[in-house]
Coordinates of C-alpha atoms and ligand atoms in Angstrom, one line a residue:
M1205 CA 18.2 -22.2 7.0
E1206 CA 22.1 -23.2 7.1
S1207 CA 21.6 -26.9 6.2
M1208 CA 19.7 -25.9 3.1
K1209 CA 22.3 -23.7 2.4
A1210 CA 24.8 -26.3 2.6
E1211 CA 23.1 -28.8 0.5
I1212 CA 22.3 -26.2 -2.1
Q1213 CA 26.1 -25.6 -2.1
K1214 CA 27.0 -29.6 -2.3
V1215 CA 24.6 -30.1 -5.0
F1216 CA 25.8 -27.2 -7.0
K1217 CA 29.4 -28.2 -7.0
E1218 CA 28.9 -31.3 -7.7
R1219 CA 26.9 -30.3 -11.0
F1220 CA 28.2 -27.1 -11.9
G1221 CA 31.2 -26.8 -10.1
E1222 CA 32.8 -23.5 -9.4
A1223 CA 30.2 -21.8 -6.7
G1224 CA 28.2 -19.2 -7.8
A1225 CA 26.2 -16.9 -5.5
L1226 CA 23.0 -17.0 -3.2
Y1227 CA 19.9 -15.6 -3.4
A1228 CA 16.4 -16.1 -1.4
S1229 CA 13.1 -14.9 -0.8
A1230 CA 10.5 -15.8 1.8
G1231 CA 6.7 -17.0 2.0
R1232 CA 4.2 -14.9 3.1
I1233 CA 1.2 -14.4 5.8
N1234 CA -1.5 -11.8 5.5
L1235 CA -2.4 -10.6 9.4
I1236 CA -5.4 -9.1 8.5
G1237 CA -7.3 -7.5 5.2
E1238 CA -9.3 -10.3 3.5
H1239 CA -11.2 -9.9 0.3
T1240 CA -10.1 -6.5 0.1
D1241 CA -8.0 -6.7 -2.6
Y1242 CA -10.4 -6.4 -5.6
N1243 CA -12.5 -3.8 -3.4
G1244 CA -9.4 -1.4 -3.6
G1245 CA -9.4 -1.3 0.0
F1246 CA -5.8 -2.8 2.0
V1247 CA -4.0 -5.7 2.9
F1248 CA -1.6 -6.4 5.5
P1249 CA 1.6 -9.2 4.9
G1250 CA 4.8 -9.7 6.0
A1251 CA 7.2 -12.0 4.7
I1252 CA 8.0 -15.4 7.1
D1253 CA 11.3 -17.3 7.9
K1254 CA 10.3 -19.6 5.5
V1255 CA 12.3 -19.5 2.5
I1256 CA 13.6 -20.9 -1.5
M1257 CA 17.0 -20.1 -1.7
A1258 CA 19.1 -20.8 -4.8
E1259 CA 22.8 -20.4 -5.7
I1260 CA 23.1 -19.0 -9.0
K1261 CA 26.4 -18.5 -11.7
P1262 CA 26.0 -16.9 -15.1
N1263 CA 27.1 -19.9 -17.4
G1264 CA 28.4 -17.8 -20.9
L1265 CA 25.8 -19.9 -22.9
E1266 CA 22.4 -18.9 -24.4
K1267 CA 20.5 -21.4 -22.0
V1268 CA 19.3 -21.7 -18.4
R1269 CA 20.5 -25.1 -16.5
V1270 CA 18.6 -25.8 -13.6
F1271 CA 18.3 -28.2 -11.0
S1272 CA 15.6 -28.3 -8.0
I1273 CA 16.5 -30.4 -5.0
D1274 CA 13.3 -30.8 -3.8
I1275 CA 11.9 -31.9 -6.6
D1276 CA 14.6 -33.9 -7.8
E1277 CA 14.3 -32.9 -11.4
Y1278 CA 16.6 -31.1 -13.8
A1279 CA 15.7 -28.4 -16.5
E1280 CA 17.1 -26.8 -19.6
F1281 CA 15.8 -24.3 -21.8
G1282 CA 16.5 -21.4 -23.8
L1283 CA 15.6 -17.5 -23.2
K1284 CA 13.0 -17.1 -26.3
E1285 CA 9.5 -17.3 -25.8
E1286 CA 9.3 -20.9 -27.6
D1287 CA 11.9 -22.4 -25.6
A1288 CA 9.4 -22.7 -22.2
P1289 CA 10.0 -25.8 -20.5
K1290 CA 7.4 -28.9 -19.5
Q1291 CA 8.4 -29.3 -15.9
S1292 CA 5.7 -26.8 -14.3
W1293 CA 8.2 -25.9 -11.2
A1294 CA 10.9 -24.7 -14.3
R1295 CA 8.1 -21.9 -15.6
Y1296 CA 8.1 -20.0 -12.8
I1297 CA 12.0 -19.4 -13.3
F1298 CA 11.3 -19.4 -17.5
G1299 CA 8.9 -17.0 -16.6
I1300 CA 10.8 -14.5 -14.6
C1301 CA 13.6 -14.7 -17.0
R1302 CA 10.9 -13.6 -19.9
E1303 CA 9.0 -11.1 -18.1
I1304 CA 12.8 -9.5 -17.3
Q1305 CA 13.2 -9.8 -21.1
K1306 CA 9.7 -8.0 -22.1
R1307 CA 10.9 -5.0 -20.0
G1308 CA 13.7 -4.7 -21.8
G1309 CA 16.1 -5.9 -18.9
E1310 CA 18.9 -8.4 -19.5
V1311 CA 18.6 -12.4 -19.1
K1312 CA 22.1 -14.5 -19.8
G1313 CA 22.0 -17.9 -19.6
F1314 CA 23.2 -19.0 -16.3
D1315 CA 23.4 -22.5 -13.9
A1316 CA 21.0 -22.5 -10.4
V1317 CA 20.2 -25.1 -8.0
F1318 CA 17.4 -24.0 -5.4
A1319 CA 15.9 -25.8 -2.6
G1320 CA 12.9 -24.1 -0.3
N1321 CA 11.4 -24.9 3.0
V1322 CA 7.6 -22.8 2.5
P1323 CA 5.5 -25.3 2.4
L1324 CA 4.0 -26.1 -1.3
G1325 CA 0.1 -24.9 -1.8
A1326 CA -0.7 -24.0 2.1
G1327 CA -1.6 -20.7 1.3
L1328 CA 2.0 -19.8 2.3
S1329 CA 3.2 -18.6 -1.4
S1330 CA 6.0 -20.8 -1.6
S1331 CA 5.0 -20.0 -6.3
A1332 CA 5.7 -16.1 -4.8
A1333 CA 9.2 -17.0 -3.0
L1334 CA 10.7 -18.9 -5.7
E1335 CA 9.6 -15.9 -8.5
S1336 CA 11.0 -13.1 -6.3
C1337 CA 14.3 -15.3 -5.2
F1338 CA 15.2 -15.4 -9.3
A1339 CA 13.3 -12.0 -9.5
F1340 CA 16.1 -10.7 -7.1
A1341 CA 18.9 -12.6 -8.4
L1342 CA 18.5 -12.0 -12.1
N1343 CA 18.6 -8.1 -11.6
D1344 CA 21.4 -8.7 -9.5
L1345 CA 23.7 -10.6 -11.3
F1346 CA 22.5 -9.2 -15.1
N1347 CA 21.1 -5.8 -14.5
N1348 CA 23.2 -4.0 -11.4
N1349 CA 19.9 -3.7 -10.0
K1350 CA 18.4 -1.4 -12.1
I1351 CA 14.9 -2.5 -11.7
D1352 CA 13.2 -1.3 -9.1
K1353 CA 11.6 -3.6 -6.5
F1354 CA 8.0 -3.1 -7.3
E1355 CA 8.6 -4.0 -11.0
L1356 CA 10.0 -7.0 -9.7
A1357 CA 7.0 -8.0 -7.8
K1358 CA 5.3 -7.4 -10.8
I1359 CA 7.1 -9.4 -12.6
G1360 CA 6.5 -12.5 -10.4
Q1361 CA 2.8 -11.6 -10.9
S1362 CA 3.1 -11.6 -14.7
T1363 CA 5.1 -15.0 -14.5
E1364 CA 2.1 -16.4 -12.6
H1365 CA -0.3 -14.8 -15.3
N1366 CA 1.5 -15.8 -18.3
Y1367 CA 3.3 -18.8 -18.1
C1368 CA 1.4 -20.6 -15.0
G1369 CA -2.2 -20.2 -15.5
V1370 CA -3.0 -18.5 -12.1
N1371 CA -4.6 -15.0 -12.5
C1372 CA -3.4 -13.7 -9.0
G1373 CA -3.0 -9.8 -7.5
I1374 CA 0.4 -8.3 -6.7
M1375 CA -0.2 -9.2 -2.6
D1376 CA 2.2 -12.2 -2.8
Q1377 CA 5.4 -11.1 -4.6
F1378 CA 5.0 -7.6 -2.9
A1379 CA 5.5 -9.2 0.3
S1380 CA 8.1 -11.5 -0.9
V1381 CA 10.0 -8.6 -2.2
F1382 CA 9.7 -6.2 0.2
G1383 CA 9.7 -8.0 3.6
R1384 CA 11.9 -6.7 6.3
K1385 CA 12.2 -8.6 9.7
G1386 CA 10.0 -7.4 12.5
N1387 CA 7.9 -5.7 9.9
L1388 CA 4.5 -6.3 8.6
M1389 CA 3.0 -4.1 5.0
R1390 CA -0.2 -2.1 5.1
L1391 CA -0.1 -1.9 1.2
D1392 CA -3.2 -0.3 -0.5
C1393 CA -4.3 -1.7 -3.4
R1394 CA -5.7 1.2 -4.8
S1395 CA -3.0 3.6 -4.9
M1396 CA -0.4 0.4 -3.9
E1397 CA 1.3 2.9 -1.5
Y1398 CA 2.8 0.7 1.4
E1399 CA 4.1 1.7 4.8
Y1400 CA 6.0 -1.0 7.1
F1401 CA 4.4 -1.2 10.2
P1402 CA 6.6 -3.3 13.3
F1403 CA 5.6 -6.5 14.3
N1404 CA 7.9 -8.1 16.8
P1405 CA 6.1 -9.4 19.7
Q1406 CA 8.1 -10.3 22.5
D1407 CA 5.1 -12.4 24.2
Y1408 CA 3.2 -14.1 21.0
K1409 CA 4.1 -16.0 18.7
L1410 CA 2.2 -16.6 15.1
V1411 CA 1.1 -20.2 14.2
L1412 CA -0.7 -21.1 11.6
V1413 CA -3.1 -24.2 11.6
D1414 CA -3.7 -25.6 8.0
S1415 CA -6.6 -27.6 7.8
R1416 CA -5.8 -29.5 4.5
V1417 CA -9.1 -29.7 3.7
K1418 CA -10.0 -27.4 0.2
H1419 CA -13.8 -28.1 -0.4
E1420 CA -14.8 -27.6 -4.3
L1421 CA -16.6 -24.7 -5.2
K1422 CA -19.5 -24.6 -7.2
D1423 CA -21.2 -21.7 -8.7
S1424 CA -17.9 -19.9 -8.7
P1425 CA -18.5 -18.1 -5.2
Y1426 CA -16.1 -15.5 -5.7
N1427 CA -16.9 -14.3 -8.5
K1428 CA -19.8 -14.1 -6.9
R1429 CA -18.7 -12.2 -4.1
R1430 CA -16.7 -10.0 -6.3
E1431 CA -20.2 -9.2 -8.4
S1432 CA -21.9 -8.5 -5.1
C1433 CA -19.0 -6.0 -4.0
E1434 CA -19.5 -4.3 -7.7
R1435 CA -23.4 -3.8 -7.6
V1436 CA -23.1 -2.0 -3.9
A1437 CA -19.8 0.4 -5.5
K1438 CA -22.2 0.9 -8.5
R1439 CA -25.3 1.9 -6.7
L1440 CA -23.8 4.3 -4.4
G1441 CA -22.1 5.8 -7.5
I1442 CA -18.1 5.0 -6.2
D1443 CA -15.5 3.0 -8.3
T1444 CA -15.0 0.7 -5.1
L1445 CA -16.5 -0.1 -1.9
R1446 CA -13.0 1.5 -0.9
D1447 CA -15.0 4.7 -0.6
A1448 CA -18.1 3.5 0.6
T1449 CA -19.1 4.0 4.5
M1450 CA -21.5 2.0 6.7
E1451 CA -23.7 5.0 6.9
Q1452 CA -24.0 5.1 3.0
L1453 CA -24.9 1.2 3.0
E1454 CA -27.7 1.8 5.8
A1455 CA -28.8 4.1 3.5
I1456 CA -29.7 2.0 0.8
K1457 CA -30.3 -1.0 2.6
G1458 CA -33.9 -1.3 1.2
D1459 CA -32.7 -1.4 -2.4
I1460 CA -30.1 -4.2 -2.1
T1461 CA -30.3 -7.6 -1.6
A1462 CA -29.9 -8.9 2.0
E1463 CA -27.0 -10.7 0.5
D1464 CA -25.3 -8.0 -1.1
Y1465 CA -25.8 -5.8 2.4
F1466 CA -24.0 -8.7 3.9
R1467 CA -21.2 -8.8 1.6
A1468 CA -20.7 -4.7 1.7
K1469 CA -20.8 -4.9 5.0
F1470 CA -18.0 -7.2 5.5
V1471 CA -15.9 -5.3 3.0
I1472 CA -16.6 -1.6 4.6
E1473 CA -15.7 -2.8 8.0
E1474 CA -12.9 -4.9 6.9
K1475 CA -11.3 -2.1 5.6
Q1476 CA -11.5 -0.2 9.3
R1477 CA -10.1 -3.1 11.2
V1478 CA -6.9 -3.3 9.0
L1479 CA -6.6 0.6 9.7
D1480 CA -7.6 -0.2 13.6
V1481 CA -4.5 -2.8 13.3
C1482 CA -1.9 -0.3 12.4
D1483 CA -2.8 2.2 15.2
A1484 CA -2.7 -1.0 17.7
L1485 CA 0.5 -2.1 16.5
N1486 CA 2.1 1.5 16.7
A1487 CA 1.0 1.0 20.1
G1488 CA 2.2 -2.0 21.1
D1489 CA -1.2 -2.9 21.7
Y1490 CA -1.1 -6.6 20.6
E1491 CA -4.5 -8.0 22.4
T1492 CA -6.3 -5.2 20.0
V1493 CA -4.6 -6.9 17.1
G1494 CA -6.2 -10.6 18.4
K1495 CA -9.7 -9.1 18.8
K1496 CA -9.6 -7.5 15.0
M1497 CA -8.8 -11.2 14.1
Y1498 CA -11.4 -12.4 15.5
E1499 CA -14.1 -9.8 14.2
T1500 CA -12.6 -10.7 10.5
H1501 CA -13.3 -14.3 11.3
A1502 CA -16.7 -14.1 12.1
G1503 CA -17.1 -11.0 9.4
L1504 CA -15.6 -13.9 6.5
S1505 CA -17.7 -16.5 8.2
K1506 CA -21.3 -14.9 8.8
D1507 CA -21.2 -11.8 6.4
Y1508 CA -19.3 -12.9 3.5
E1509 CA -19.7 -16.4 4.0
V1510 CA -16.2 -18.0 2.7
S1511 CA -15.7 -20.2 6.0
C1512 CA -16.4 -23.8 6.1
E1513 CA -16.9 -26.2 9.1
E1514 CA -13.5 -26.9 9.6
L1515 CA -12.1 -23.5 9.8
D1516 CA -14.9 -22.2 12.0
F1517 CA -14.2 -25.2 14.3
L1518 CA -10.6 -24.2 14.6
N1519 CA -11.2 -20.9 15.5
D1520 CA -13.6 -22.0 18.1
V1521 CA -10.8 -23.7 19.8
A1522 CA -8.5 -20.8 19.4
K1523 CA -11.3 -19.2 21.2
T1524 CA -12.2 -21.7 23.6
L1525 CA -8.3 -21.8 24.8
G1526 CA -7.8 -18.2 25.3
V1527 CA -6.0 -17.6 21.7
T1528 CA -5.5 -13.6 21.5
G1529 CA -6.2 -13.7 17.7
S1530 CA -7.8 -16.4 15.4
R1531 CA -8.9 -16.3 12.0
I1532 CA -9.1 -18.0 8.5
M1533 CA -6.3 -16.9 6.2
G1534 CA -6.5 -16.6 2.6
G1535 CA -10.1 -16.7 0.4
G1536 CA -11.8 -19.2 2.6
F1537 CA -13.5 -22.3 1.9
G1538 CA -10.3 -24.1 3.4
G1539 CA -6.7 -24.0 4.0
C1540 CA -5.5 -22.5 7.0
T1541 CA -6.0 -20.1 10.1
I1542 CA -3.7 -17.9 11.5
N1543 CA -3.1 -17.4 15.1
L1544 CA -1.9 -15.3 17.6
V1545 CA -0.9 -17.2 20.6
K1546 CA 0.5 -16.1 23.9
N1547 CA 3.6 -18.0 24.6
D1548 CA 2.7 -19.7 27.3
L1549 CA -0.1 -21.0 25.6
H1550 CA 1.4 -22.0 22.6
D1551 CA 2.3 -25.4 23.0
D1552 CA -1.1 -26.2 24.8
F1553 CA -2.6 -25.1 21.5
I1554 CA -1.1 -27.1 19.5
K1555 CA -1.5 -30.3 21.1
I1556 CA -4.7 -29.4 21.7
A1557 CA -6.1 -28.2 18.3
V1558 CA -4.5 -31.4 17.0
E1559 CA -5.9 -33.6 19.0
K1560 CA -9.6 -32.1 18.7
F1561 CA -9.5 -31.4 15.1
N1562 CA -8.2 -35.2 14.4
E1563 CA -11.2 -36.4 16.6
K1564 CA -13.6 -34.8 14.6
Y1565 CA -12.3 -34.9 11.3
G1566 CA -10.0 -38.0 11.0
H1567 CA -6.5 -36.6 9.9
E1568 CA -4.2 -34.1 11.5
P1569 CA -4.0 -30.5 10.6
K1570 CA -0.2 -29.3 10.1
I1571 CA 1.3 -26.6 12.1
Y1572 CA 3.4 -23.8 10.5
D1573 CA 5.3 -21.5 13.5
V1574 CA 6.1 -18.4 11.6
V1575 CA 8.3 -15.1 12.3
I1576 CA 8.2 -12.0 10.7
S1577 CA 11.4 -11.7 8.7
D1578 CA 13.4 -10.5 5.4
G1579 CA 11.9 -10.7 1.7
A1580 CA 14.5 -11.0 -1.1
R1581 CA 17.9 -10.9 -0.7
K1582 CA 21.2 -12.1 -1.7
I1583 CA 22.7 -14.4 1.2
E1584 CA 26.4 -12.7 1.7
E1585 CA 29.3 -15.9 2.5
Ligands
LIG850 P1 1.4 -21.7 -3.5 O1 0.4 -21.7 -2.5 O2 2.5 -22.3 -2.4 O3 2.2 -20.4 -3.8 P2 1.5 -22.6 -5.7 O4 0.3 -24.1 -6.2 O5 1.1 -21.7 -6.3 O6 1.0 -22.9 -3.8 O7 2.9 -22.5 -6.0 C1 3.4 -24.2 -6.2 C2 4.5 -24.4 -6.8 O8 5.6 -24.1 -7.0 C3 4.6 -26.2 -7.1 O9 3.9 -26.5 -8.0 C4 6.0 -25.9 -7.9 O10 6.2 -25.8 -9.0 C5 6.5 -24.4 -7.3 N1 7.6 -24.6 -5.9 C6 7.3 -24.2 -5.0 N2 8.0 -24.3 -4.2 C7 9.3 -25.3 -4.6 C8 10.1 -25.7 -4.3 N3 10.7 -25.9 -3.3 N4 10.7 -26.7 -5.2 C9 10.4 -26.5 -6.5 N5 9.3 -26.1 -6.9 C10 8.9 -25.2 -6.1
LIG851 MG1 1.3 -19.8 -5.2

C-alpha cells in the first residue's frame, strides 16, 4: 500500500505538479448470502485490504485529466453528457461525475492519477472500488461531504448501469463505501437496512481460490433462477421468497415442479443461514460460520445448480483437508471459492489446492489472502 501511494505521488508530481489529496476505496468479499438479493433477502459483505487509490486535485478547468498507472493510459474529458470518453476504465470516472451532477451535486474539473491492487474480474469488484474511490473523493472535494453514503453507493451502481453496461445490484458499491475494518455488514436487500457484525478472527484467515474458469452460459441460467423464484413466490401469494418458510413451501410441493421446489428451498434456507452466521459471529463461533459456508456451497451446487466441476472440486479439496468453511463466492459457474482456514492449515491448504487443481485442470488457480478492512476514505498524510 505504501509503495502504491509513493508511485501515485511520483507520477502525479511529474504530470500535474503540486500534490493533490489522496483517497482510496476497497474491493469486497461476500461471506454468505448468495442469490438472495433479487429475492429480497440478506447479503453479508465486507471490504478487503485491496484497494483503488487516487490522488486528485481541482484544476480550475472545465475538464477532467486522469492517468491510470496500471493500464498506462491517459484520458481527458469534459463534464457534459456528450463528453463521454472511449476508454472503458475512464467511463467509470466519467459516470461518477455525471451521476453526481444528475443528483444536483457539484463537480468541477480535476486532475487525477490512480492505481490499484484489486484483481480485475476475479469477483472482488475492482469496478466498485474504482467508483467508490472517486465518488467519495468528489463528495469531499466539491460537495462538503453533503451527499450521504448510501447515495454514493447508488452513484456507483448507476454508473455501472448507465455508462458501463453492467446491470448490477447495490451490494458491491455498498460494501466498498460502508466497509469497516474488522466488520462485515448484513444488508437487507428489501429495506436497505444494514448492521455491522464483528469479523476479526485471530485463529483463521480468509483465502480466495480463483479457479480462473468462466463457463459460457446458455439459455440465461440467471434469468431462469429468477423466474423459478418468482413463480414460487407468486404461487405462495407473496412478493418475494424473503417472506416464505419451508413449511409453506412443503405445503405446495405437489403443485410446483421439482426444479422450482429446489430453487426456492435454497433461497429460504440461505436466508436463515445468513441470520445463523450473524448469531455465530456475535458469539465468536467461527466453526459454525464455516459449517454454514459448506451448507451454502452444497445448496448452490445441488439445489440451485449454479456450481461447476472445478468449484465443486475446490470445495472437496478444502473439506478433505479439514478447512473450516468453503463455498462458491458470487453468482456461480466459475470464479472463486471463499475459504475460512485455520492459521496452521493455511500454507498447506494453498499448496495442496494449487497442486491438485493444476494436476486435474492443467492450470493453477490464483490465491488471494484477504483481511476485512476499511472502505472508502481519505488518506491523511
Ligand atoms: P470486477 O469484477 O473486478 O469488478 P469488472 O469487469 O466489473 O470486474 O471491472 C473491471 C474494470 O474496472 C476494468 O476493466 C477497468 O476498466 C476498471 N478497473 C478496475 N481496476 C482498475 C485499475 N486498477 N486501473 C484501471 N482500471 C481499473
Ligand atoms: Mg465489477
